[in-house]
Amino acid sequence: MTALKVDNLSKTFPLGRPFFGKAHPGVRAVRPISFSVRTGETLGIVGESGCGKSTFARMLVGLLSPSTGTIEIEGRALDNADPAAFGRLIQYVFQDPISSLNPRKTIRQIMEVPLKRLHGLGKAERHVRIREIFSQVNLREEFLDRYPHEFSGGQAQRIGIARALAAAPRIMVLDEPVSALDVSVQAQVLNLLAELKQQYELTYLFISHDLAVVEAVSERVIVLYFGSVVEIGDAETIFNAPKHPYTRLLAQSAPIVGRPLTAPEQKDNELPDPLNPPAGCAFAGRCLRASDLCRHQEPQLSSMENGQFAACHHPIED
Amino acid sequence: MTRFLALLVRNRLAAAGGIILFCVLVLTLITPFLPLQDPDVTATANRFLRPFSPGHLLGTDHLGRDLLSRLLWGTRLSLAVGIAAAVLAAVIGSAIGITAGYFGGRTDNIIMRLVDMLMAFPYILLALAIVAALGPGLMNALIAVAAVNIPFFARNIRGITVGLAGQEFVDAARLGGLGHTRIILTELLPNVIPVIVIAMSTTVGWMILETAGLSFLGLGSQPPQADLGSMLGEARSALITSPHTSVIPGLMIFIIVMSINLLGDGVRDALDPRLRSGALSRPRAATLVERQGEIPAASDDLLAIQELETQFHVGQRTYRAVNQVSLSVRPGECLGVIGESGSGKSVTALSVMGLVASPPGVITGGAVRFRGDDLVGMPYEQLRQKRGDRVAYIFQDPLSTLHPLYRTGDQLAEAIRSHHRIDKAQARARAIDLFKAVRIPNAESRIDNYPHEMSGGMRQRVGIAMALANEPDVIIADEPTTALDVTVQAQILTLLDELRRERGLAIIFITHDFGVVGQLCDRVAVMYAGRIIEEGPTGAVLAAPAHPYTKRLIACVPELGEGRRKLAAIPGLPPAVDRLPAGCAFAERCDKAQEACRTGDISLSGTAPRTVRCLFPEEAMP
């Protein structure tokens, strides 16, 4: 069954019209993206800073209205960027656990919001529900009357997850949920997420810049570069047998114990200027395989072997 | 709250202002119950009586009315109008500001331009215009004063709200189903209220003055009703002959406004979080040193950290951030220091050159020796000569270490010229060479870039170039690649590796990433709760970790190419360094811990370079 279907979703941020001259076409933060996610699947979304992954995630949960395209959750189309309508179906876990909790509210007040506003539960029911959720995320009940600044990063992130769970969503968008945490705590949170997924039959969209973490938790992975999808494939194969040169560059850059230290080959290391994007493939400037075709024509996603899709005129063959 | 009061009282002027204001408030509150004469009864026979006349303590005015009575009733009225105007202006102004700040975009633009228009008029003209339109009277003066002060609140609160509205907790509330009104009332308002209170406390005095001004001009309170401004206005004509009639209300205005302003400033300071943490003073130029015990003897290493102890003294608490840490590097060697947040790795690094902020940091023991010289006890001027010259730092975030208003090349040249007497042209040429050395393309043109014109990777290259500027012997790199993307990280690490091989640099590389350590470092030291718990050649430590913490921490790190799996985790959290347990700090989280682990100090065992601080190590030590 399809949990989430995204069709042609894109976002262009308009720029103010200058006093003289013609208006700028705007910054294309996310170029049209289409994919679908099965119920119970974890889809990893990988990309470096500036690749549009946060803009994309904010559109998925209705915090930002898309410029084009539609979002369908379990067959229902959601096209009116209304966070409350989205909230019951899809929830968001933020990167910075502390700043996602209001410093002037107790944890109980924070937890009650989705129960009261999205599900209209009464006071007694809310208490029971909060207790249930807290025991599931391994938090003690006495935390409920404390304020966010009293918690460590790992605890605060579990509170963030508990709040998302309280909305009883079908899908959770996890935006770098562990990148602010220490490694020993990171594993606690990742394992908790895996347990919760089983228990509630959740579907995850896991956004991260850490390839090893994405590989450890995902079934399929999407690689974003400069606002567009450059490759989609199974987590097991996409980093071992990448088809797009950018995916290969990412995989080779990850520090691995025992691998000799050499910077992977590339021509340049700057992202293109979003105000003045190149004509063809956005990666052409950094790519060793780039030809004239790449610099003039934008490659489309096309099917490769092992069910992988890559947007490349000269995919890697092995 | 008690903490706030304590801070407020510590400020003597604010406390004095508070006490005076309190007395005035009490006096005005009990005025109706005091045995005073009627303030409005005229007795022209007794006009202009001097103070201390029988029956009239403060004398009488031009109509023979009792001045004491008029003063108290007048103060009561002036205070009431001033406070009411402040509350009115605060409520309306904050509502406008919070709405504009939250919705942003066009709403913000329209509202704020209207507010700007209001501000463009001189305030007294605007107040006069309002009173002229509404007619004179105290109520209308109140409205005028409130209206004139709305822009101040609106602008202030809008600024704060814009910052808050972009925070993630507001997004979270929207996803939790809260509407705009509820978000403004329950999420934003509680965070804005302290600012409103501060703004009010600093403006009430001003508003009392403005009301008095309008009354002075005869546009506020109407005769025979007394307020401080109208009393002054009526006494104006007798300023020379009977000065007391104008001095008395004038003094009262002075007392009230002064006390409110002093108190208001005190409130603002007491609520300032920077003052709360006790950092009232500027940090010293070098970390405070209060060493107890013997200073370790010199060794023949290039840089040796010997039994170093750095603590933070905050109030009654002592945080033992660095506890008996010993490390050393030789030329051309790269030493990795690995640990989680709060393990003391950064404080160790900053202690080397006395860069830990004091207060609250204090170096309480040990030594740091560079070619045998003790850097910890060194006079400041000598230490400053060595900073950046022999031992240089590379920090995590190059955007915050580079000055945003100077060109990167000029900053680099300055670093060179502070240690070498060369002219500007030579310094610039040297800066271009350094840019080339750190592989910045088009060095000649890039040198004139400002930091914001460069990408994160390029800025970190400038950071490295700056560290290399004076050809140091040791570079201390504190998480230099943590803020960078992986593709850029690989390049920066390769660059550092090449540089140390070319120039025989010693590098102390602080990180939390085993992958990075494994690729770059010759030796590695693992820190936990301020102590080194294991040290050895990188290959040996990573392949056969001896301390249970190291072993389990390595197991927590996912590596690329292992597929989907359940990750190992370490339950619990590291102990707070102000409440360290006796014995091993990791015992609480360790599944091998026994009674012996929780008592007494555990020393490093094994022979250099391979040592471990554990009674039951995972691997036998040589």
PDB file of N, CA and C in Angstrom, chain A residues 261, chain B residues 302-303 305 327-338 349 352 370 390-395 464 467-468 472-481 492-511 516-517 519-525 535 538:
ATOM      1  N   LEU A 261      43.560   8.104   3.450  1.00  0.00           N
ATOM      2  CA  LEU A 261      42.971   9.431   3.332  1.00  0.00           C
ATOM      3  C   LEU A 261      43.335  10.061   1.992  1.00  0.00           C
TER       4      LEU A 261
ATOM      5  N   LEU B 302      57.896  17.949  22.039  1.00  0.00           N
ATOM      6  CA  LEU B 302      57.686  19.267  21.440  1.00  0.00           C
ATOM      7  C   LEU B 302      56.648  20.028  22.263  1.00  0.00           C
ATOM      8  N   LEU B 303      55.498  19.410  22.440  1.00  0.00           N
ATOM      9  CA  LEU B 303      54.467  20.005  23.288  1.00  0.00           C
ATOM     10  C   LEU B 303      53.981  18.913  24.237  1.00  0.00           C
ATOM     11  N   ILE B 305      51.418  18.215  27.528  1.00  0.00           N
ATOM     12  CA  ILE B 305      50.426  18.615  28.535  1.00  0.00           C
ATOM     13  C   ILE B 305      50.651  17.648  29.693  1.00  0.00           C
ATOM     14  N   LEU B 327      49.256  14.599  27.888  1.00  0.00           N
ATOM     15  CA  LEU B 327      49.341  14.257  26.467  1.00  0.00           C
ATOM     16  C   LEU B 327      50.642  14.836  25.939  1.00  0.00           C
ATOM     17  N   SER B 328      51.159  14.262  24.848  1.00  0.00           N
ATOM     18  CA  SER B 328      52.330  14.896  24.252  1.00  0.00           C
ATOM     19  C   SER B 328      52.370  14.612  22.758  1.00  0.00           C
ATOM     20  N   VAL B 329      53.007  15.524  22.022  1.00  0.00           N
ATOM     21  CA  VAL B 329      53.199  15.296  20.580  1.00  0.00           C
ATOM     22  C   VAL B 329      54.643  15.583  20.200  1.00  0.00           C
ATOM     23  N   ARG B 330      55.087  14.864  19.168  1.00  0.00           N
ATOM     24  CA  ARG B 330      56.418  15.089  18.606  1.00  0.00           C
ATOM     25  C   ARG B 330      56.253  15.754  17.239  1.00  0.00           C
ATOM     26  N   PRO B 331      57.301  16.340  16.693  1.00  0.00           N
ATOM     27  CA  PRO B 331      57.182  16.977  15.378  1.00  0.00           C
ATOM     28  C   PRO B 331      56.663  15.999  14.335  1.00  0.00           C
ATOM     29  N   GLY B 332      55.751  16.468  13.480  1.00  0.00           N
ATOM     30  CA  GLY B 332      55.242  15.637  12.391  1.00  0.00           C
ATOM     31  C   GLY B 332      54.226  14.604  12.805  1.00  0.00           C
ATOM     32  N   GLU B 333      53.862  14.627  14.082  1.00  0.00           N
ATOM     33  CA  GLU B 333      52.939  13.602  14.569  1.00  0.00           C
ATOM     34  C   GLU B 333      51.523  14.173  14.655  1.00  0.00           C
ATOM     35  N   CYS B 334      50.539  13.330  14.431  1.00  0.00           N
ATOM     36  CA  CYS B 334      49.160  13.777  14.615  1.00  0.00           C
ATOM     37  C   CYS B 334      48.518  12.975  15.738  1.00  0.00           C
ATOM     38  N   LEU B 335      48.116  13.695  16.780  1.00  0.00           N
ATOM     39  CA  LEU B 335      47.492  13.039  17.933  1.00  0.00           C
ATOM     40  C   LEU B 335      46.000  13.351  17.908  1.00  0.00           C
ATOM     41  N   GLY B 336      45.177  12.326  17.943  1.00  0.00           N
ATOM     42  CA  GLY B 336      43.731  12.537  17.986  1.00  0.00           C
ATOM     43  C   GLY B 336      43.246  12.531  19.421  1.00  0.00           C
ATOM     44  N   VAL B 337      42.376  13.461  19.761  1.00  0.00           N
ATOM     45  CA  VAL B 337      41.735  13.429  21.071  1.00  0.00           C
ATOM     46  C   VAL B 337      40.250  13.260  20.796  1.00  0.00           C
ATOM     47  N   ILE B 338      39.685  12.159  21.258  1.00  0.00           N
ATOM     48  CA  ILE B 338      38.305  11.859  20.903  1.00  0.00           C
ATOM     49  C   ILE B 338      37.460  11.798  22.171  1.00  0.00           C
ATOM     50  N   ALA B 349      42.253  21.589  25.045  1.00  0.00           N
ATOM     51  CA  ALA B 349      42.916  22.279  23.941  1.00  0.00           C
ATOM     52  C   ALA B 349      43.075  23.764  24.238  1.00  0.00           C
ATOM     53  N   VAL B 352      45.887  24.976  26.725  1.00  0.00           N
ATOM     54  CA  VAL B 352      47.294  24.973  26.300  1.00  0.00           C
ATOM     55  C   VAL B 352      47.823  26.399  26.198  1.00  0.00           C
ATOM     56  N   PHE B 370      56.061  23.732  26.169  1.00  0.00           N
ATOM     57  CA  PHE B 370      56.418  23.805  24.768  1.00  0.00           C
ATOM     58  C   PHE B 370      57.930  23.903  24.700  1.00  0.00           C
ATOM     59  N   ARG B 390      54.021  30.030  17.634  1.00  0.00           N
ATOM     60  CA  ARG B 390      54.563  28.671  17.746  1.00  0.00           C
ATOM     61  C   ARG B 390      53.443  27.628  17.839  1.00  0.00           C
ATOM     62  N   VAL B 391      52.346  28.000  18.505  1.00  0.00           N
ATOM     63  CA  VAL B 391      51.207  27.083  18.626  1.00  0.00           C
ATOM     64  C   VAL B 391      49.986  27.813  18.079  1.00  0.00           C
ATOM     65  N   ALA B 392      49.324  27.236  17.072  1.00  0.00           N
ATOM     66  CA  ALA B 392      48.185  27.913  16.450  1.00  0.00           C
ATOM     67  C   ALA B 392      46.949  27.031  16.537  1.00  0.00           C
ATOM     68  N   TYR B 393      45.796  27.691  16.470  1.00  0.00           N
ATOM     69  CA  TYR B 393      44.529  26.964  16.580  1.00  0.00           C
ATOM     70  C   TYR B 393      43.740  27.021  15.277  1.00  0.00           C
ATOM     71  N   ILE B 394      42.967  25.959  15.043  1.00  0.00           N
ATOM     72  CA  ILE B 394      41.931  25.996  14.006  1.00  0.00           C
ATOM     73  C   ILE B 394      40.636  25.637  14.720  1.00  0.00           C
ATOM     74  N   PHE B 395      39.620  26.487  14.560  1.00  0.00           N
ATOM     75  CA  PHE B 395      38.378  26.248  15.305  1.00  0.00           C
ATOM     76  C   PHE B 395      37.302  25.643  14.416  1.00  0.00           C
ATOM     77  N   ILE B 464      42.751  27.613   8.201  1.00  0.00           N
ATOM     78  CA  ILE B 464      43.996  26.837   8.237  1.00  0.00           C
ATOM     79  C   ILE B 464      45.166  27.718   7.805  1.00  0.00           C
ATOM     80  N   ALA B 467      46.240  29.739  10.609  1.00  0.00           N
ATOM     81  CA  ALA B 467      47.002  28.960  11.587  1.00  0.00           C
ATOM     82  C   ALA B 467      48.434  28.746  11.094  1.00  0.00           C
ATOM     83  N   LEU B 468      48.599  28.633   9.765  1.00  0.00           N
ATOM     84  CA  LEU B 468      49.926  28.372   9.205  1.00  0.00           C
ATOM     85  C   LEU B 468      50.753  29.640   9.056  1.00  0.00           C
ATOM     86  N   PRO B 472      53.912  27.716  12.482  1.00  0.00           N
ATOM     87  CA  PRO B 472      53.968  27.212  13.853  1.00  0.00           C
ATOM     88  C   PRO B 472      54.540  25.796  13.882  1.00  0.00           C
ATOM     89  N   ASP B 473      54.867  25.360  15.084  1.00  0.00           N
ATOM     90  CA  ASP B 473      55.339  23.992  15.239  1.00  0.00           C
ATOM     91  C   ASP B 473      54.194  23.052  15.569  1.00  0.00           C
ATOM     92  N   VAL B 474      53.170  23.610  16.232  1.00  0.00           N
ATOM     93  CA  VAL B 474      52.040  22.780  16.641  1.00  0.00           C
ATOM     94  C   VAL B 474      50.748  23.464  16.191  1.00  0.00           C
ATOM     95  N   ILE B 475      49.831  22.671  15.650  1.00  0.00           N
ATOM     96  CA  ILE B 475      48.489  23.188  15.353  1.00  0.00           C
ATOM     97  C   ILE B 475      47.501  22.384  16.183  1.00  0.00           C
ATOM     98  N   ILE B 476      46.624  23.111  16.885  1.00  0.00           N
ATOM     99  CA  ILE B 476      45.572  22.447  17.631  1.00  0.00           C
ATOM    100  C   ILE B 476      44.279  22.674  16.858  1.00  0.00           C
ATOM    101  N   ALA B 477      43.695  21.601  16.351  1.00  0.00           N
ATOM    102  CA  ALA B 477      42.497  21.714  15.515  1.00  0.00           C
ATOM    103  C   ALA B 477      41.314  21.186  16.309  1.00  0.00           C
ATOM    104  N   ASP B 478      40.385  22.085  16.644  1.00  0.00           N
ATOM    105  CA  ASP B 478      39.245  21.700  17.474  1.00  0.00           C
ATOM    106  C   ASP B 478      38.026  21.471  16.587  1.00  0.00           C
ATOM    107  N   GLU B 479      37.738  20.224  16.281  1.00  0.00           N
ATOM    108  CA  GLU B 479      36.629  19.837  15.403  1.00  0.00           C
ATOM    109  C   GLU B 479      36.580  20.684  14.128  1.00  0.00           C
ATOM    110  N   PRO B 480      37.679  20.730  13.370  1.00  0.00           N
ATOM    111  CA  PRO B 480      37.703  21.669  12.239  1.00  0.00           C
ATOM    112  C   PRO B 480      36.771  21.287  11.101  1.00  0.00           C
ATOM    113  N   THR B 481      36.268  20.056  11.054  1.00  0.00           N
ATOM    114  CA  THR B 481      35.451  19.669   9.908  1.00  0.00           C
ATOM    115  C   THR B 481      34.015  19.344  10.293  1.00  0.00           C
ATOM    116  N   ILE B 492      39.467  18.854   3.301  1.00  0.00           N
ATOM    117  CA  ILE B 492      40.173  19.558   4.375  1.00  0.00           C
ATOM    118  C   ILE B 492      41.106  18.596   5.116  1.00  0.00           C
ATOM    119  N   LEU B 493      40.623  17.366   5.360  1.00  0.00           N
ATOM    120  CA  LEU B 493      41.461  16.392   6.059  1.00  0.00           C
ATOM    121  C   LEU B 493      42.688  16.050   5.231  1.00  0.00           C
ATOM    122  N   THR B 494      42.489  15.872   3.927  1.00  0.00           N
ATOM    123  CA  THR B 494      43.620  15.563   3.058  1.00  0.00           C
ATOM    124  C   THR B 494      44.636  16.694   3.102  1.00  0.00           C
ATOM    125  N   LEU B 495      44.127  17.922   3.069  1.00  0.00           N
ATOM    126  CA  LEU B 495      45.004  19.091   3.114  1.00  0.00           C
ATOM    127  C   LEU B 495      45.833  19.110   4.401  1.00  0.00           C
ATOM    128  N   LEU B 496      45.172  18.890   5.533  1.00  0.00           N
ATOM    129  CA  LEU B 496      45.891  18.894   6.814  1.00  0.00           C
ATOM    130  C   LEU B 496      46.970  17.815   6.827  1.00  0.00           C
ATOM    131  N   ASP B 497      46.623  16.656   6.275  1.00  0.00           N
ATOM    132  CA  ASP B 497      47.560  15.543   6.265  1.00  0.00           C
ATOM    133  C   ASP B 497      48.784  15.883   5.419  1.00  0.00           C
ATOM    134  N   GLU B 498      48.540  16.483   4.238  1.00  0.00           N
ATOM    135  CA  GLU B 498      49.663  16.869   3.376  1.00  0.00           C
ATOM    136  C   GLU B 498      50.546  17.905   4.059  1.00  0.00           C
ATOM    137  N   LEU B 499      49.913  18.889   4.703  1.00  0.00           N
ATOM    138  CA  LEU B 499      50.669  19.968   5.320  1.00  0.00           C
ATOM    139  C   LEU B 499      51.592  19.442   6.416  1.00  0.00           C
ATOM    140  N   ARG B 500      51.074  18.521   7.205  1.00  0.00           N
ATOM    141  CA  ARG B 500      51.935  18.069   8.297  1.00  0.00           C
ATOM    142  C   ARG B 500      53.095  17.240   7.770  1.00  0.00           C
ATOM    143  N   ARG B 501      52.860  16.536   6.661  1.00  0.00           N
ATOM    144  CA  ARG B 501      53.971  15.765   6.093  1.00  0.00           C
ATOM    145  C   ARG B 501      54.993  16.691   5.440  1.00  0.00           C
ATOM    146  N   GLU B 502      54.494  17.729   4.730  1.00  0.00           N
ATOM    147  CA  GLU B 502      55.410  18.666   4.075  1.00  0.00           C
ATOM    148  C   GLU B 502      56.225  19.468   5.085  1.00  0.00           C
ATOM    149  N   ARG B 503      55.560  19.926   6.158  1.00  0.00           N
ATOM    150  CA  ARG B 503      56.197  20.908   7.032  1.00  0.00           C
ATOM    151  C   ARG B 503      56.606  20.357   8.387  1.00  0.00           C
ATOM    152  N   GLY B 504      56.383  19.074   8.622  1.00  0.00           N
ATOM    153  CA  GLY B 504      56.738  18.503   9.917  1.00  0.00           C
ATOM    154  C   GLY B 504      55.944  19.098  11.069  1.00  0.00           C
ATOM    155  N   LEU B 505      54.703  19.469  10.784  1.00  0.00           N
ATOM    156  CA  LEU B 505      53.830  20.044  11.811  1.00  0.00           C
ATOM    157  C   LEU B 505      53.361  18.967  12.773  1.00  0.00           C
ATOM    158  N   ALA B 506      53.260  19.323  14.037  1.00  0.00           N
ATOM    159  CA  ALA B 506      52.575  18.428  14.966  1.00  0.00           C
ATOM    160  C   ALA B 506      51.116  18.892  15.048  1.00  0.00           C
ATOM    161  N   ILE B 507      50.177  17.975  14.993  1.00  0.00           N
ATOM    162  CA  ILE B 507      48.769  18.347  15.043  1.00  0.00           C
ATOM    163  C   ILE B 507      48.100  17.644  16.223  1.00  0.00           C
ATOM    164  N   ILE B 508      47.376  18.411  17.019  1.00  0.00           N
ATOM    165  CA  ILE B 508      46.477  17.798  17.997  1.00  0.00           C
ATOM    166  C   ILE B 508      45.081  17.964  17.430  1.00  0.00           C
ATOM    167  N   PHE B 509      44.447  16.868  17.087  1.00  0.00           N
ATOM    168  CA  PHE B 509      43.188  16.913  16.356  1.00  0.00           C
ATOM    169  C   PHE B 509      42.058  16.452  17.270  1.00  0.00           C
ATOM    170  N   ILE B 510      41.166  17.393  17.590  1.00  0.00           N
ATOM    171  CA  ILE B 510      40.085  17.078  18.506  1.00  0.00           C
ATOM    172  C   ILE B 510      38.821  16.786  17.720  1.00  0.00           C
ATOM    173  N   THR B 511      38.176  15.679  18.007  1.00  0.00           N
ATOM    174  CA  THR B 511      37.019  15.283  17.212  1.00  0.00           C
ATOM    175  C   THR B 511      36.144  14.330  18.000  1.00  0.00           C
ATOM    176  N   VAL B 516      37.304   9.846  11.200  1.00  0.00           N
ATOM    177  CA  VAL B 516      38.300  10.880  10.947  1.00  0.00           C
ATOM    178  C   VAL B 516      39.619  10.528  11.645  1.00  0.00           C
ATOM    179  N   VAL B 517      39.515  10.127  12.910  1.00  0.00           N
ATOM    180  CA  VAL B 517      40.708   9.752  13.665  1.00  0.00           C
ATOM    181  C   VAL B 517      41.445   8.616  12.959  1.00  0.00           C
ATOM    182  N   GLN B 519      41.542   7.848   9.925  1.00  0.00           N
ATOM    183  CA  GLN B 519      42.203   8.185   8.669  1.00  0.00           C
ATOM    184  C   GLN B 519      43.394   9.115   8.844  1.00  0.00           C
ATOM    185  N   LEU B 520      43.351   9.961   9.886  1.00  0.00           N
ATOM    186  CA  LEU B 520      44.331  11.044   9.965  1.00  0.00           C
ATOM    187  C   LEU B 520      45.403  10.853  11.044  1.00  0.00           C
ATOM    188  N   CYS B 521      45.036  10.245  12.185  1.00  0.00           N
ATOM    189  CA  CYS B 521      45.909  10.350  13.357  1.00  0.00           C
ATOM    190  C   CYS B 521      46.836   9.148  13.534  1.00  0.00           C
ATOM    191  N   ASP B 522      48.024   9.426  14.080  1.00  0.00           N
ATOM    192  CA  ASP B 522      48.970   8.348  14.397  1.00  0.00           C
ATOM    193  C   ASP B 522      48.620   7.715  15.738  1.00  0.00           C
ATOM    194  N   ARG B 523      48.324   8.599  16.702  1.00  0.00           N
ATOM    195  CA  ARG B 523      47.959   8.100  18.027  1.00  0.00           C
ATOM    196  C   ARG B 523      46.622   8.704  18.405  1.00  0.00           C
ATOM    197  N   VAL B 524      45.934   8.078  19.350  1.00  0.00           N
ATOM    198  CA  VAL B 524      44.633   8.615  19.766  1.00  0.00           C
ATOM    199  C   VAL B 524      44.501   8.491  21.284  1.00  0.00           C
ATOM    200  N   ALA B 525      43.901   9.529  21.886  1.00  0.00           N
ATOM    201  CA  ALA B 525      43.587   9.492  23.312  1.00  0.00           C
ATOM    202  C   ALA B 525      42.071   9.632  23.440  1.00  0.00           C
ATOM    203  N   GLU B 535      44.736   5.402  25.771  1.00  0.00           N
ATOM    204  CA  GLU B 535      45.608   6.046  24.806  1.00  0.00           C
ATOM    205  C   GLU B 535      46.432   4.983  24.106  1.00  0.00           C
ATOM    206  N   THR B 538      46.703   4.609  16.882  1.00  0.00           N
ATOM    207  CA  THR B 538      45.339   4.579  16.375  1.00  0.00           C
ATOM    208  C   THR B 538      44.884   3.174  15.981  1.00  0.00           C
TER     209      THR B 538
END
